[in-house]
Amino acid sequence: MIEAVPVEVEKNYLTEKQGVLSWFLTTDHKRIAILYTVAVTALFFLGGFFALMMRLELLSPRNWLVSAETYNKLFTMHGIIMVWFFLIPSIPNTLGNFVMPMALGAKDLAFPKLNLLSWYVFMFAAAVTVYALFRGGVDTGWTFYTPFSTSYSTTYVVAAAVGIFISGFSSILTGLNFIATTHKMRAPGLTWYRLPIFVWSMYATSLILVLATPVLAITLLMVAVERIFQVGIFDPALGGDPVLFQHMFWFYSHPAVYIMVLPAMAVVSEIIPAFARKPLFGYKAVAWSSIAIATLGFLVWGHHMFTAGTSVYSAMVFSFLSYCIAVPSAIKVFNWAATIYKGSISWDTPMLYAIGFVGLFTIGGMTGLFLAALGFDVHVQDTYFVVAHFHYIMVGGTVMAFLGGVHYWWPKISGKMYPEGLARVCAIVVFLGFNLTFFPQFVLGYLGMPRRYAAYPEEFQFLHILSTAGATILGVGYVAPLLYLLWAWKYAKPATSNPWRATGLEWKTPSPPPAHNFESTPVVNTRPYDYEAMKEELDLV
Amino acid sequence: MSDPVALELREQFATPEQQRETASAGMWIFLMTEVLMFGALFSAYTVYRILHPQGFALGSSEMDILLGSINTAILLTTSLMMAFAESNAQEGNERWLAICLIAVMLLGAVFLYVKFSEYIEHYHEHKAPGFWFEDSSPYANNVQLFFVFYFIMTGLHAVHMIIGIGIMAFLLFRTWVGSFSAQYHTPIVIGGLYWHFVDIVWIFLYAIFYLPGLHR
Ligand SMILES: [Cu+2]
């Protein structure tokens, strides 16, 4: 065998320009995606550290590690960091930023400078929030419920609210950019029904980002005004209505769940056809179900307030609508399953994560239906059942898909492969660790263990120990990919332009891509996920 | 002289057409965000007005309807000026374009001056919310709630006005250096969209803060 002689390599987006400033002043969506990846990864481990502290504290029924006050701050900061500084930007701003323009055959997003601005706004917001944290933290819970947050808490509520307020601008700028890009930057021939589901789902996500985020901004602004001027916007003693806060907060925060999970669905819809070697089953249904989720998502916020004294009629309507939103989610799950059916499946790491996502998302979604049922919800309201439910969606769903997506597009991003065997083991470790962490919490909640308590009756200890053990395994499963991917960036073997033999325009350009993505603007004349045509091509070769 | 349209074409776009449409789509999407942002405040205002009709009526009767109406007239005039600016830009009359932009800015500044003198007046009458608020009616808390919304909503609107004047200044500068022509004047159209939106918001603010007090 003759060693391949390194030929004069064409410049790619990583080598095109050099130096620190070329990164901090870049308007290249691919570089901004990497800036975001570094930032959200750091914040993910910060939020994960808080989670680990909580799990350690819960090893014992008594307070043994931290005080009850510190525990309150731990779960608050865990929630704030994970929701606004990891889950919301995680997939859209990293993989979305990197892949979207290429999937559209575009040179860049519609507004590259706005894209960079959104990163700076995000970093500033993160700095303000981390400042609030180091000055002493916040103890209101990530939900900032009034009147505790406005009248009683003595912690840094305003600073944290300002941090989240600012991060909202970054979300809005990203959403705006993606919507305009999808409408106006598609390659010739790339009609809406030829778009990959990745783009459809990102588009739906962006609609929510643009329409829901301003409501959160205003709500937090009112909380801050009330705290600073002591004017009682949500204080019943001064004529305010604390439940109005909950309405406004959940008008954003329920759709925000779909900001977190629609991008995960976007990633999975790319991975599954590629590794089952089949076109995505029910393409149009999957595409429109993203839009349906985004729309219906705005109509179900009241299910967070079944026990807050809202009228039984409104509760019934919100319960019914919450059932309705399960339909488009189920459409996706069934179509993924139908895509896998009789496919020739290869069990590479991205596929392991994608399959894990489908299973865990299904459990998370089904338990969501339990919670949408009025009677059952009253029983488990504010218990670990709810905690387990949304962690199945957000950690089992979004984080799994994020990792799957990172592995799937890793060759494109870095131009290198990753250690496949090790990565598969880690995917399985993550899956097992996750279930060991959160499945016992369903049982805990059903038995009556309330959320947000640092101490608990002794009969719950066994399940809590199981959960903490699982969290430790999960932690290892998260650190390992960070380490081997950093290793792979430098030392792994180079990737070809299309290592997965996947469809999609991003695979038609070298890995890593040149600064403007394509040598010449691609023209599209085939349907998406055309794995049958690709099979014939490969058979001919 | 090089072609001004080609000069302004950013690298990510294939044609000036595409660039123009994308830019205006961007502004429309941004305005969607703004609608929801003000919409949240309008909803909260509505809830409290239904809960506390007396307090809100009392609060509104403290408004100076004359100043409010003058400000409304001023803003409608700026919208007209902005429309003239756009049509002059279309025809390539840079001189008149500049004059219209200056008119928009000056009238906008007058609006802000009137608005802030109203704020100061409210403060002297102890109607600014906070510990300096005083009211002898049995609905004092509700009157204060009215003023909280008044200050937040008109304040947010004033911030938009200040940003709008900044945008006009930027457009004026670009007109002055000769960036715009009959072929290329997208920023004028987009700045105009923003300005008109801020005007429309004011119409609603005028209706919910100044007009209810007229019945008394
Ligand atoms: Cu919800």
Coordinates of N, CA, C and O in Angstrom, one line a residue, chain A residues 314-388:
Chain A
S314 N -62.1 26.2 31.6 CA -60.9 26.5 30.9 C -59.9 25.3 31.0 O -59.2 24.9 30.1
A315 N -60.0 24.7 32.2 CA -59.1 23.5 32.4 C -59.5 22.4 31.4 O -58.6 21.7 30.9
M316 N -60.8 22.2 31.2 CA -61.2 21.1 30.3 C -60.8 21.5 28.9 O -60.3 20.6 28.2
V317 N -60.9 22.7 28.5 CA -60.5 23.1 27.1 C -59.0 22.9 27.0 O -58.6 22.3 26.0
F318 N -58.2 23.3 28.0 CA -56.8 23.2 27.8 C -56.4 21.7 27.9 O -55.4 21.3 27.2
S319 N -57.1 20.9 28.6 CA -56.8 19.5 28.7 C -57.1 18.9 27.3 O -56.2 18.1 26.8
F320 N -58.2 19.2 26.7 CA -58.6 18.7 25.4 C -57.5 19.1 24.3 O -57.0 18.3 23.6
L321 N -57.1 20.4 24.4 CA -56.1 20.9 23.4 C -54.8 20.2 23.6 O -54.1 19.9 22.6
S322 N -54.5 19.9 24.9 CA -53.2 19.2 25.1 C -53.2 17.8 24.6 O -52.2 17.3 24.1
Y323 N -54.4 17.2 24.6 CA -54.5 15.9 23.9 C -54.2 16.0 22.4 O -53.6 15.2 21.8
C324 N -54.8 17.1 21.9 CA -54.7 17.3 20.4 C -53.3 17.4 19.9 O -52.9 16.9 18.9
I325 N -52.4 18.1 20.8 CA -51.1 18.3 20.3 C -50.3 17.0 20.3 O -49.2 16.9 19.6
A326 N -50.8 16.0 20.9 CA -50.1 14.7 20.8 C -50.2 14.1 19.4 O -49.4 13.3 19.0
V327 N -51.2 14.5 18.7 CA -51.5 13.9 17.4 C -50.3 14.2 16.4 O -49.7 13.2 15.9
P328 N -49.9 15.5 16.2 CA -48.8 15.7 15.3 C -47.5 15.0 15.8 O -46.7 14.6 15.0
S329 N -47.3 15.0 17.1 CA -46.1 14.3 17.6 C -46.2 12.8 17.3 O -45.1 12.2 16.9
A330 N -47.4 12.2 17.4 CA -47.5 10.8 17.2 C -47.3 10.6 15.7 O -46.7 9.5 15.3
I331 N -47.8 11.5 14.8 CA -47.6 11.3 13.4 C -46.1 11.2 13.1 O -45.7 10.3 12.3
K332 N -45.3 12.0 13.7 CA -43.8 11.9 13.5 C -43.3 10.5 13.9 O -42.6 9.9 13.2
V333 N -43.7 10.1 15.1 CA -43.1 8.9 15.7 C -43.5 7.7 14.8 O -42.7 6.9 14.4
F334 N -44.8 7.7 14.3 CA -45.2 6.5 13.5 C -44.5 6.6 12.2 O -44.1 5.5 11.6
N335 N -44.3 7.8 11.6 CA -43.6 7.8 10.3 C -42.1 7.4 10.4 O -41.5 6.8 9.5
W336 N -41.5 7.8 11.6 CA -40.1 7.3 11.8 C -40.1 5.8 11.9 O -39.2 5.2 11.2
A337 N -41.0 5.3 12.6 CA -41.1 3.8 12.8 C -41.3 3.2 11.4 O -40.6 2.2 11.1
A338 N -42.2 3.7 10.6 CA -42.5 3.2 9.3 C -41.2 3.3 8.4 O -41.0 2.5 7.5
T339 N -40.4 4.4 8.6 CA -39.2 4.5 7.8 C -38.2 3.4 8.1 O -37.5 2.8 7.3
I340 N -38.1 3.1 9.4 CA -37.2 2.1 9.9 C -37.6 0.7 9.4 O -36.8 -0.2 9.0
Y341 N -38.9 0.5 9.3 CA -39.5 -0.8 9.0 C -39.0 -1.3 7.6 O -39.0 -0.6 6.6
K342 N -38.4 -2.5 7.7 CA -37.8 -3.2 6.5 C -36.7 -2.3 5.8 O -36.4 -2.5 4.7
G343 N -36.1 -1.4 6.6 CA -34.9 -0.7 6.1 C -33.7 -1.6 6.3 O -33.7 -2.5 7.0
S344 N -32.6 -1.3 5.5 CA -31.4 -2.0 5.8 C -30.6 -1.1 6.8 O -29.9 -0.1 6.4
I345 N -30.7 -1.4 8.1 CA -30.3 -0.5 9.1 C -28.8 -0.7 9.4 O -28.3 -1.8 9.6
S346 N -28.1 0.4 9.5 CA -26.7 0.3 10.1 C -26.7 1.0 11.4 O -27.2 2.1 11.6
W347 N -26.1 0.3 12.4 CA -26.2 0.8 13.8 C -25.0 1.7 14.1 O -24.3 1.5 15.1
D348 N -24.8 2.7 13.3 CA -23.8 3.7 13.7 C -24.3 4.6 14.8 O -25.5 4.7 15.1
T349 N -23.3 5.3 15.4 CA -23.6 6.1 16.6 C -24.8 7.1 16.4 O -25.7 7.1 17.2
P350 N -24.9 7.9 15.3 CA -26.0 8.7 15.1 C -27.4 8.0 15.2 O -28.3 8.4 15.8
M351 N -27.4 6.8 14.6 CA -28.6 6.0 14.5 C -29.0 5.5 15.9 O -30.1 5.5 16.3
L352 N -28.0 5.1 16.7 CA -28.2 4.7 18.1 C -28.9 5.8 18.9 O -29.9 5.7 19.6
Y353 N -28.4 7.0 18.7 CA -29.0 8.2 19.4 C -30.4 8.5 18.9 O -31.3 8.8 19.7
A354 N -30.5 8.3 17.6 CA -31.9 8.6 17.0 C -32.9 7.7 17.5 O -34.0 8.0 17.9
I355 N -32.5 6.4 17.5 CA -33.5 5.3 18.0 C -33.8 5.6 19.5 O -34.9 5.5 19.9
G356 N -32.7 5.9 20.2 CA -32.9 6.2 21.6 C -33.8 7.4 21.8 O -34.8 7.4 22.6
F357 N -33.7 8.4 20.9 CA -34.6 9.6 21.0 C -36.0 9.1 20.8 O -36.9 9.5 21.6
V358 N -36.3 8.3 19.8 CA -37.7 8.0 19.5 C -38.3 7.3 20.7 O -39.4 7.6 21.1
G359 N -37.6 6.3 21.3 CA -38.1 5.6 22.4 C -38.4 6.5 23.6 O -39.4 6.5 24.2
L360 N -37.4 7.3 24.0 CA -37.5 8.2 25.2 C -38.5 9.3 24.9 O -39.3 9.6 25.8
F361 N -38.5 9.8 23.7 CA -39.5 10.9 23.4 C -40.9 10.3 23.5 O -41.8 11.0 24.0
T362 N -41.1 9.1 23.1 CA -42.4 8.4 23.2 C -42.8 8.3 24.7 O -44.0 8.6 25.0
I363 N -41.9 7.9 25.5 CA -42.3 7.8 26.9 C -42.6 9.1 27.5 O -43.6 9.3 28.2
G364 N -41.8 10.1 27.2 CA -42.0 11.5 27.6 C -43.3 12.0 27.1 O -44.1 12.6 27.9
G365 N -43.6 11.7 25.9 CA -44.9 12.2 25.3 C -46.1 11.6 25.9 O -47.1 12.2 26.3
M366 N -46.0 10.2 26.1 CA -47.1 9.5 26.7 C -47.4 10.0 28.1 O -48.6 10.1 28.5
T367 N -46.4 10.2 28.9 CA -46.6 10.6 30.3 C -47.1 12.0 30.3 O -47.8 12.5 31.2
G368 N -46.8 12.8 29.2 CA -47.4 14.1 29.0 C -48.9 14.0 28.9 O -49.7 14.8 29.4
L369 N -49.4 12.9 28.2 CA -50.9 12.7 28.1 C -51.5 12.4 29.5 O -52.6 12.9 29.8
F370 N -50.7 11.6 30.3 CA -51.2 11.4 31.7 C -51.4 12.8 32.4 O -52.5 13.0 33.0
L371 N -50.4 13.6 32.2 CA -50.5 14.9 32.9 C -51.6 15.8 32.3 O -52.1 16.7 33.0
A372 N -51.9 15.6 31.1 CA -53.0 16.4 30.5 C -54.4 16.0 31.0 O -55.3 16.8 30.9
A373 N -54.4 14.8 31.6 CA -55.7 14.4 32.1 C -55.9 15.1 33.5 O -55.1 15.0 34.4
L374 N -57.1 15.7 33.6 CA -57.3 16.6 34.8 C -57.1 15.8 36.1 O -56.4 16.3 37.0
G375 N -57.8 14.7 36.2 CA -57.8 14.0 37.5 C -56.4 13.6 37.9 O -55.9 13.8 39.0
F376 N -55.7 12.9 37.0 CA -54.3 12.4 37.3 C -53.4 13.6 37.6 O -52.5 13.5 38.5
D377 N -53.6 14.7 36.8 CA -52.7 15.8 37.1 C -52.8 16.4 38.5 O -51.7 16.7 39.1
V378 N -54.0 16.4 39.0 CA -54.1 16.9 40.4 C -53.3 16.1 41.3 O -52.7 16.5 42.3
H379 N -53.3 14.8 41.1 CA -52.6 13.8 41.9 C -51.1 14.0 41.9 O -50.4 14.0 42.9
V380 N -50.5 14.2 40.7 CA -49.1 14.3 40.6 C -48.5 15.7 40.3 O -47.3 15.8 40.1
Q381 N -49.4 16.7 40.4 CA -48.9 18.1 40.2 C -47.8 18.4 41.1 O -47.8 18.0 42.3
D382 N -46.7 19.0 40.6 CA -45.5 19.4 41.4 C -44.8 18.2 42.1 O -44.3 18.3 43.1
T383 N -44.9 17.0 41.5 CA -44.2 15.9 42.0 C -43.0 15.5 41.0 O -42.9 16.1 40.0
Y384 N -42.3 14.5 41.4 CA -41.2 14.0 40.6 C -41.7 13.4 39.3 O -41.0 13.2 38.3
F385 N -43.0 13.1 39.2 CA -43.6 12.5 38.0 C -43.4 13.6 36.9 O -43.1 13.3 35.8
V386 N -43.7 14.8 37.2 CA -43.6 15.9 36.3 C -42.1 16.1 35.9 O -41.8 16.3 34.7
V387 N -41.3 16.1 36.9 CA -39.8 16.2 36.7 C -39.4 15.1 35.7 O -38.7 15.4 34.7
A388 N -39.8 13.9 35.9 CA -39.3 12.8 35.1 C -39.9 13.0 33.7 O -39.2 12.8 32.7

